[in-house]
PDB file of C-alpha atoms and ligand atoms in Angstrom:
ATOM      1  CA  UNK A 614     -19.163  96.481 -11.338  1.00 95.00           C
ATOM      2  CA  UNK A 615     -21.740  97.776 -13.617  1.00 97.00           C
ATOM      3  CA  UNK A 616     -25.201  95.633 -14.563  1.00 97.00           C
ATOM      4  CA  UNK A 617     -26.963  98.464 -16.120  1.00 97.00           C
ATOM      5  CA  UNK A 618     -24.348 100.347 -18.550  1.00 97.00           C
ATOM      6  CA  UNK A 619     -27.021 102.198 -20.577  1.00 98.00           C
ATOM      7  CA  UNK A 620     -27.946 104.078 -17.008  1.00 97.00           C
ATOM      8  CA  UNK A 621     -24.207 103.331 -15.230  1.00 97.00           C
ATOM      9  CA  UNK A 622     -26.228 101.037 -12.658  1.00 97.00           C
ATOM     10  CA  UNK A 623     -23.448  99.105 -10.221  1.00 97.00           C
ATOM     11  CA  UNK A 624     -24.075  96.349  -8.116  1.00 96.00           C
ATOM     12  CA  UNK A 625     -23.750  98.520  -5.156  1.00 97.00           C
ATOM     13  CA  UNK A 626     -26.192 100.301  -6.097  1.00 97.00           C
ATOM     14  CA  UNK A 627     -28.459  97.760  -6.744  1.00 97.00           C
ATOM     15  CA  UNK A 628     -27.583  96.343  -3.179  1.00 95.00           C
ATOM     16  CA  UNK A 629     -28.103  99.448  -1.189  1.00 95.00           C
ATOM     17  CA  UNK A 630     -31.457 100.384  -2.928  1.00 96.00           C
ATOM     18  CA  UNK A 631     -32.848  96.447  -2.004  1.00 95.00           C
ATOM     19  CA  UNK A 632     -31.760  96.750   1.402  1.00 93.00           C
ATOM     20  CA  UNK A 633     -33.238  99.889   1.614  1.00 93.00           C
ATOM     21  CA  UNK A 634     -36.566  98.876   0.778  1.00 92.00           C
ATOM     22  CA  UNK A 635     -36.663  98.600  -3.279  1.00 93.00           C
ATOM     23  CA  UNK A 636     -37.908  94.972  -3.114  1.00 91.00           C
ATOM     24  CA  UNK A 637     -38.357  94.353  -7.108  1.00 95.00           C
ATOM     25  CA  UNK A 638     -38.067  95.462 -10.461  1.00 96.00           C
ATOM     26  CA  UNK A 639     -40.310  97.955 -10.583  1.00 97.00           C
ATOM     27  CA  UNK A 640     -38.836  99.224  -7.192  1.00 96.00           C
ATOM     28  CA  UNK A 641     -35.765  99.661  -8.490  1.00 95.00           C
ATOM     29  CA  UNK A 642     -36.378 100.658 -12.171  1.00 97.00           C
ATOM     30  CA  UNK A 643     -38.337 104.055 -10.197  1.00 97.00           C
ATOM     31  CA  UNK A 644     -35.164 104.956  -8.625  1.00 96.00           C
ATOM     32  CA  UNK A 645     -32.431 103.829 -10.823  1.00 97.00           C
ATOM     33  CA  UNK A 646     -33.769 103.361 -14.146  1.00 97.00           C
ATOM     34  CA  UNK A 647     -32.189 100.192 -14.512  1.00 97.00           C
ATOM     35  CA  UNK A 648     -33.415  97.632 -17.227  1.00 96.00           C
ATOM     36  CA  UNK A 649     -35.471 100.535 -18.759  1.00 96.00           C
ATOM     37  CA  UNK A 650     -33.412 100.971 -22.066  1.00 97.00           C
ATOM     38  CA  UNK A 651     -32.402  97.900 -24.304  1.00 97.00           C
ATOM     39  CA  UNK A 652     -33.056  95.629 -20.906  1.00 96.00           C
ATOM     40  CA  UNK A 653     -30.565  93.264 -21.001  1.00 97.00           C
ATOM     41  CA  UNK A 654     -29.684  93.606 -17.347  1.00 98.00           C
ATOM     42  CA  UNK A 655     -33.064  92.753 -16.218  1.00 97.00           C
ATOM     43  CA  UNK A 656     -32.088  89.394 -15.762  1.00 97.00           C
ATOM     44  CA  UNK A 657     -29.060  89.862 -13.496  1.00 97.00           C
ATOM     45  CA  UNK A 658     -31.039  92.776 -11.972  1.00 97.00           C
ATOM     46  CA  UNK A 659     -33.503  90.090 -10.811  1.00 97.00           C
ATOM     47  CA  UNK A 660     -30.957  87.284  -9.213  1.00 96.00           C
ATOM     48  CA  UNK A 661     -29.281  90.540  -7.466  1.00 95.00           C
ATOM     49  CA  UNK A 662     -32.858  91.194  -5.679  1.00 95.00           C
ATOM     50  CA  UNK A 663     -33.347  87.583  -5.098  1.00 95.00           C
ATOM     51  CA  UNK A 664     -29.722  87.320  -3.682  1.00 94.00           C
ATOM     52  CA  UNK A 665     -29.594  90.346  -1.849  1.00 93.00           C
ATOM     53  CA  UNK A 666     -33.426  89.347  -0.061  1.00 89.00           C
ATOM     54  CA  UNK A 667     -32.143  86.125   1.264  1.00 88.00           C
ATOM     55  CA  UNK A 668     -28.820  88.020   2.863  1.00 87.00           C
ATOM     56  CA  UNK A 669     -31.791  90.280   4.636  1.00 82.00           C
ATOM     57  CA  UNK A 670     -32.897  89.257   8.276  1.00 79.00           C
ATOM     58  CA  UNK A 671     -36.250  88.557   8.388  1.00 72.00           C
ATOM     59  CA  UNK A 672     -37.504  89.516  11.701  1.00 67.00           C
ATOM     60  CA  UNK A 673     -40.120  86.847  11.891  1.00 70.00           C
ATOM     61  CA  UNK A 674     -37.738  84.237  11.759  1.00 62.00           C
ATOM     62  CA  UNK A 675     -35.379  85.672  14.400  1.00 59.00           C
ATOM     63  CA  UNK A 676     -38.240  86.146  16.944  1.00 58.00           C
TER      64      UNK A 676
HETATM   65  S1  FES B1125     -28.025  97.545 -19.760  1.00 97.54           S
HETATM   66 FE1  FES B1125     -29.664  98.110 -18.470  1.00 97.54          FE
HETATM   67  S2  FES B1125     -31.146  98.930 -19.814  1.00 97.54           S
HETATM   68 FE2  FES B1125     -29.481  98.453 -21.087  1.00 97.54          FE
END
């Protein structure tokens, strides 16, 4: 599903970047340009970090 249509962002995309490291806006606006035009997908762009965070082991609490 696309979030960003002015740059063709998907959700994937958005996922995979997050998990690989691209912990917030400005993370993900470097490397996908998403929310950088009319920025109207900067709000679901934001719950998709938050969401995709929590689904992220953190080590700490594991150990
Ligand atoms: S929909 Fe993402 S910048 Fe316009």
């Amino acid at each position: 599903m696309y979030v960003c249509v002015c740059y063709g962002v998907t959700d994937k995309q958005i996922k995979q970047a997050v998990e690989q490291g691209a912990m917030d806006l400005k993370s993900l606006q470097a490397q996908l340009n998403v929310g950088k035009q009319c920025g109207k997908c900067v709000r679901d762009t934001l719950e998709m970090i938050a969401a995709t965070k929590d689904m992220i082991p953190n080590y700490y609490e594991v150990a």
